[in-house]
Amino acid sequence: MTATREPSGSASTAIRASGELAALARQVLPRAAYEFYAAGSDEEISAGEAAAAWRRHRLLPRVLRDVSLVDTEVDLLGTRLASPVLAGPTAFHRMAHDEGETATAAGVAAAGSLLVLSSRATRHPEDVAAVAGPWWYQVYWLRDPEITRRQVERAVAAGARALVLTVDAPYVPPRATSGLPLPLPDDDELCRSVGIATRLPGWEQDPSLGLDAIARLHRMSGLPVLVKGVLRPDDAKACVAAGAAGVIVSNHGGRQLDRAVSSADALPAVAAAVGPDVPVLVDGGIHTGTDVLTALASGARAVLLGRPVIWSLALGGAPGVTALLNSYRTQLSTSMALAGCARLADIDRDLLSARP
């Protein structure tokens, strides 16, 4: 794998303004599917603020640095990737494309990136693993712990390299949709199990979950556990003390507690709290390579994409996902060069102006 290249003067058209990409996907998706993917909770304030929060930051580029070649490769928990832009966990990909998560995984692999497979996936881990590159498995700790155990053991057997425990969804709040039934196959056992209207109570998240779940999950799997949904520095430190191998700064795409602070605003304090040796990832509203550069300068080791991957899957299947991730890498490479950074290690807090 090589991610060292001469920066391009223009970015691929595969990354468009987020509104345009979503609008194109809306034309091809069933209404209920689009609403499910796009919706935020309650008044959708957090969902609406995500992208703008990154754009408030201003950069202080360095000059007279050799940026004739720019290297975007990153090492995450022992896995070398072409860039620090990953596909985050999102549910129900078969609503966006007939091949579902297998198409997503193939597209991510072709871009040299990593997929975090949702536990609400509509393809089995073994099927996804057959076409995937490196992948992690996202976990909800469920009311029926036996279901959680079976899911984790199956993911481990299929080759997952880490687990991502999502902790910001003890309950699911109302979301801004029409209430139309989701277009999931009703003759598929897996889709019935993970579907919103058809899953049994034991498949819902356990609202009594505590910090001890991190160590329990590690013992169950033998894999590193990252904790997703962290916005507070004290929570981040507590998760690391409890055994987390990393934390993911996220407000769940604005789909949980509305008016929760944006990931862009929460990231610097969380990264400072856990220190440079603990990988901190971030998602939410990241739509350009310059957003990625800003996130890395704010303390992130890598970023996760949610809705943009879904829109690209709906519009172009696996090749669409590959084109999206490659475009982020191209844009990041160009932004790094213009900021005077030839390697990811050159990106630090000093690149950010004191104001957002």
XYZ file of C-alpha atoms in Angstrom:
356
model
C 0.000 0.000 0.000
C 1.238 3.467 -0.751
C -0.386 6.733 0.166
C 2.570 8.953 -0.697
C 1.786 11.064 -3.703
C 2.278 14.387 -5.357
C -0.689 16.491 -4.246
C -3.403 17.080 -6.812
C -4.470 20.534 -7.775
C -8.114 19.547 -7.803
C -10.239 17.130 -5.836
C -12.354 14.381 -7.315
C -15.965 15.175 -8.001
C -16.946 12.191 -5.846
C -16.960 14.526 -2.865
C -19.628 17.139 -3.332
C -21.154 19.500 -0.865
C -22.899 17.292 1.658
C -26.285 18.671 0.761
C -25.806 17.846 -2.915
C -24.688 14.276 -2.222
C -27.649 13.745 0.090
C -30.014 15.286 -2.436
C -28.810 12.928 -5.150
C -29.209 9.925 -2.852
C -32.688 11.076 -1.917
C -33.717 10.688 -5.565
C -32.800 6.984 -5.622
C -33.653 5.837 -2.098
C -37.092 4.809 -0.852
C -38.540 7.663 1.182
C -38.510 5.763 4.466
C -34.892 4.710 3.961
C -33.722 8.247 3.208
C -35.593 9.630 6.209
C -34.085 7.000 8.501
C -30.529 7.748 7.397
C -30.896 11.534 7.321
C -32.941 12.158 10.448
C -31.689 13.742 13.630
C -33.518 13.673 16.938
C -36.132 16.121 18.203
C -35.502 19.581 16.654
C -32.386 18.306 14.823
C -30.246 21.104 16.261
C -27.194 18.900 16.851
C -27.571 17.268 13.453
C -27.759 20.672 11.795
C -24.721 22.104 13.584
C -22.253 19.303 12.871
C -20.722 20.480 9.596
C -20.698 24.165 10.517
C -18.735 23.418 13.683
C -15.728 22.240 11.641
C -15.985 25.241 9.351
C -15.649 27.690 12.252
C -11.994 26.689 12.655
C -9.268 28.647 10.885
C -5.841 27.331 9.930
C -2.339 28.785 10.204
C -0.446 27.171 7.307
C 3.313 26.760 7.366
C 5.389 27.792 4.362
C 8.709 26.791 2.811
C 8.294 23.140 3.744
C 9.043 20.348 1.280
C 5.591 19.066 0.357
C 6.475 17.663 -3.065
C 5.323 14.285 -1.726
C 2.607 13.893 0.897
C 2.079 10.720 2.913
C -1.440 10.156 4.286
C -0.853 6.644 5.669
C -1.803 5.967 9.279
C -1.333 3.115 11.741
C -4.384 2.287 13.856
C -4.033 -0.405 16.500
C -1.403 -2.153 14.400
C -3.191 -1.846 11.043
C -1.682 0.298 8.294
C -4.245 2.223 6.238
C -4.018 4.446 3.175
C -5.491 7.410 5.012
C -7.060 8.333 8.361
C -10.577 8.339 6.830
C -12.636 5.275 7.815
C -16.179 4.059 7.223
C -18.056 4.318 10.504
C -20.824 2.024 11.738
C -24.218 2.673 10.145
C -27.228 0.370 10.102
C -29.330 -1.362 7.464
C -27.232 -1.013 4.295
C -29.573 -3.244 2.335
C -32.010 -0.330 2.296
C -29.415 1.607 0.278
C -28.136 -1.178 -1.988
C -29.147 -4.771 -2.700
C -25.740 -6.103 -1.646
C -25.798 -4.101 1.565
C -22.736 -4.221 3.796
C -20.859 -6.572 1.452
C -20.802 -3.826 -1.185
C -19.739 -1.280 1.422
C -16.949 -3.540 2.665
C -15.654 -4.202 -0.841
C -15.636 -0.486 -1.619
C -13.811 0.361 1.599
C -11.221 -2.370 0.996
C -10.499 -1.111 -2.523
C -9.689 2.301 -1.059
C -7.238 0.807 1.446
C -9.403 1.879 4.374
C -11.175 0.189 7.287
C -14.854 -0.568 7.889
C -16.561 -0.533 11.266
C -19.381 -3.033 10.755
C -22.589 -2.197 12.601
C -24.220 -4.796 14.820
C -27.416 -3.670 13.061
C -25.937 -4.846 9.760
C -28.133 -6.602 7.220
C -25.367 -8.968 6.098
C -23.674 -11.585 8.260
C -20.124 -10.912 9.482
C -18.790 -13.925 7.556
C -20.180 -12.588 4.275
C -18.736 -9.151 4.916
C -15.364 -10.544 5.988
C -15.088 -12.505 2.724
C -14.749 -9.254 0.733
C -13.489 -6.840 3.375
C -10.073 -5.502 4.146
C -9.403 -4.815 7.825
C -12.591 -4.289 9.820
C -13.833 -3.662 13.320
C -17.171 -4.655 14.814
C -19.522 -2.200 16.506
C -21.321 -3.486 19.595
C -24.424 -2.466 21.482
C -24.573 -4.175 24.868
C -28.073 -5.630 24.708
C -30.706 -6.388 27.318
C -30.132 -10.059 26.574
C -26.392 -10.490 27.201
C -26.418 -13.877 25.511
C -27.226 -12.185 22.197
C -24.316 -9.804 22.738
C -22.000 -12.715 23.473
C -23.073 -14.588 20.338
C -22.640 -11.493 18.157
C -19.173 -10.805 19.524
C -17.997 -14.400 19.225
C -19.241 -14.534 15.640
C -17.448 -11.296 14.755
C -14.221 -12.499 16.367
C -14.396 -15.796 14.491
C -14.956 -13.900 11.221
C -11.821 -11.817 11.709
C -12.762 -8.525 13.364
C -9.640 -6.765 14.633
C -11.263 -4.578 17.313
C -14.631 -3.869 18.905
C -16.357 -0.494 19.064
C -18.735 -0.241 22.019
C -21.379 2.416 21.383
C -22.437 3.930 24.718
C -24.519 7.009 23.892
C -27.743 5.177 23.054
C -29.295 3.690 26.211
C -32.620 4.646 24.654
C -33.566 5.798 21.159
C -35.380 9.174 21.118
C -37.979 10.284 18.565
C -36.522 11.172 15.191
C -37.814 13.407 12.431
C -39.341 10.857 10.056
C -42.754 10.233 8.541
C -43.077 6.944 10.385
C -43.255 4.917 7.186
C -42.103 1.287 7.583
C -38.481 0.689 6.689
C -37.930 -1.208 3.429
C -36.089 -4.163 4.956
C -36.732 -7.656 3.579
C -39.338 -9.293 5.806
C -38.359 -12.778 4.644
C -34.774 -12.448 5.886
C -34.134 -13.705 9.428
C -31.223 -11.349 10.041
C -33.199 -8.313 8.855
C -36.099 -9.277 11.114
C -33.705 -9.604 14.059
C -32.086 -6.201 13.653
C -35.075 -4.329 12.186
C -36.667 -1.643 14.323
C -40.236 -2.901 14.080
C -39.477 -6.620 14.220
C -36.669 -7.116 16.743
C -37.520 -8.596 20.138
C -37.000 -6.671 23.424
C -33.822 -8.610 24.167
C -32.215 -6.978 21.138
C -32.606 -3.473 22.566
C -29.744 -1.685 24.295
C -29.227 -2.273 28.006
C -29.743 1.094 29.759
C -28.026 -0.140 32.950
C -24.620 -0.431 31.270
C -21.596 0.733 33.277
C -17.850 1.114 32.853
C -17.266 -2.537 33.727
C -18.676 -3.480 30.302
C -15.390 -2.405 28.682
C -13.314 -5.017 30.495
C -16.058 -7.631 30.128
C -16.103 -7.089 26.380
C -12.330 -7.349 26.189
C -12.315 -10.602 28.176
C -15.112 -11.983 26.005
C -13.308 -11.235 22.750
C -9.607 -10.858 23.383
C -9.769 -7.776 21.151
C -9.054 -4.105 21.871
C -12.215 -2.163 22.711
C -12.829 1.421 21.632
C -15.682 3.368 23.222
C -17.864 5.416 20.883
C -20.122 8.271 21.919
C -17.777 10.168 24.242
C -18.075 13.962 24.462
C -16.720 14.737 27.947
C -13.042 14.677 28.997
C -13.859 13.046 32.336
C -15.797 10.269 30.621
C -12.908 9.723 28.200
C -10.421 9.381 31.054
C -12.737 7.005 32.900
C -13.136 4.814 29.812
C -9.370 4.564 29.338
C -8.888 3.778 33.031
C -11.481 1.015 32.654
C -9.528 -0.580 29.824
C -10.567 1.158 26.612
C -7.928 1.020 23.874
C -9.304 4.224 22.358
C -12.267 6.575 22.352
C -14.452 7.916 19.569
C -15.783 11.430 19.981
C -19.323 11.376 18.620
C -22.816 12.683 19.246
C -24.282 9.858 17.132
C -24.816 12.068 14.120
C -27.231 14.231 16.092
C -29.537 11.219 16.468
C -29.507 10.870 20.269
C -29.566 13.811 22.712
C -30.468 16.889 20.712
C -28.470 20.024 21.609
C -25.502 17.844 22.569
C -22.251 19.630 21.784
C -20.774 19.016 18.336
C -17.941 16.530 17.903
C -15.741 19.319 16.529
C -16.174 21.320 19.724
C -15.754 18.338 22.068
C -12.689 16.817 20.407
C -9.815 19.046 21.641
C -10.598 18.629 25.335
C -11.135 14.876 25.026
C -7.850 14.423 23.159
C -6.002 16.505 25.755
C -7.552 14.511 28.608
C -6.411 11.080 27.414
C -3.046 12.140 26.007
C -1.203 11.289 22.775
C -0.763 7.574 23.462
C -4.490 6.803 23.326
C -6.021 6.891 19.837
C -8.911 9.335 19.635
C -11.204 9.131 16.627
C -14.067 11.433 15.712
C -17.146 11.494 13.503
C -19.921 13.924 12.659
C -20.204 16.482 9.873
C -16.847 15.734 8.220
C -17.416 16.445 4.535
C -14.061 17.553 3.063
C -10.377 16.822 3.303
C -9.908 20.148 5.070
C -12.385 18.992 7.710
C -10.174 15.915 8.156
C -7.078 18.114 8.477
C -8.875 20.207 11.088
C -9.885 17.101 13.033
C -6.320 15.777 13.037
C -4.997 19.153 14.161
C -7.574 19.092 16.967
C -6.187 15.815 18.306
C -7.857 13.019 16.334
C -5.873 10.067 15.026
C -8.524 9.341 12.381
C -12.071 10.229 11.370
C -15.157 8.147 10.644
C -17.722 8.835 7.925
C -21.361 7.897 8.358
C -23.994 9.346 6.068
C -21.606 10.155 3.167
C -20.813 6.429 2.877
C -24.525 5.580 2.775
C -25.215 8.206 0.109
C -22.304 6.950 -1.998
C -23.399 3.325 -1.577
C -26.900 4.218 -2.741
C -25.599 6.149 -5.740
C -22.771 3.909 -6.892
C -22.485 0.697 -4.891
C -18.985 -0.496 -4.002
C -17.264 1.705 -6.639
C -19.133 4.719 -5.259
C -17.799 4.028 -1.758
C -14.272 3.617 -3.111
C -14.509 6.873 -5.058
C -15.734 8.705 -1.952
C -12.860 7.522 0.244
C -10.275 8.118 -2.468
C -11.589 11.650 -2.884
C -11.242 12.365 0.815
C -7.658 11.097 0.614
C -6.926 13.335 -2.379
C -8.448 16.357 -0.683
C -6.580 15.635 2.546
C -3.295 15.309 0.643
C -3.849 18.661 -1.045
C -4.889 20.376 2.192
C -1.840 18.963 3.965
C 0.479 20.267 1.252
C -1.080 23.722 1.363
C -0.722 23.710 5.157
C 2.954 22.733 4.957
C 2.530 19.157 6.206
C 4.172 16.287 4.328
C 3.199 13.633 6.900
C 0.392 13.148 9.360
C 2.946 13.579 12.149
C 3.406 17.179 10.984
C -0.229 17.980 11.805
C -0.637 19.388 15.294
C -2.547 21.925 17.340
C -0.185 24.666 16.169
C -1.930 24.607 12.775
C -5.133 25.956 14.310
C -5.788 29.596 14.943
C -6.683 30.463 18.546
C -10.262 31.212 17.502
C -12.708 28.961 16.168
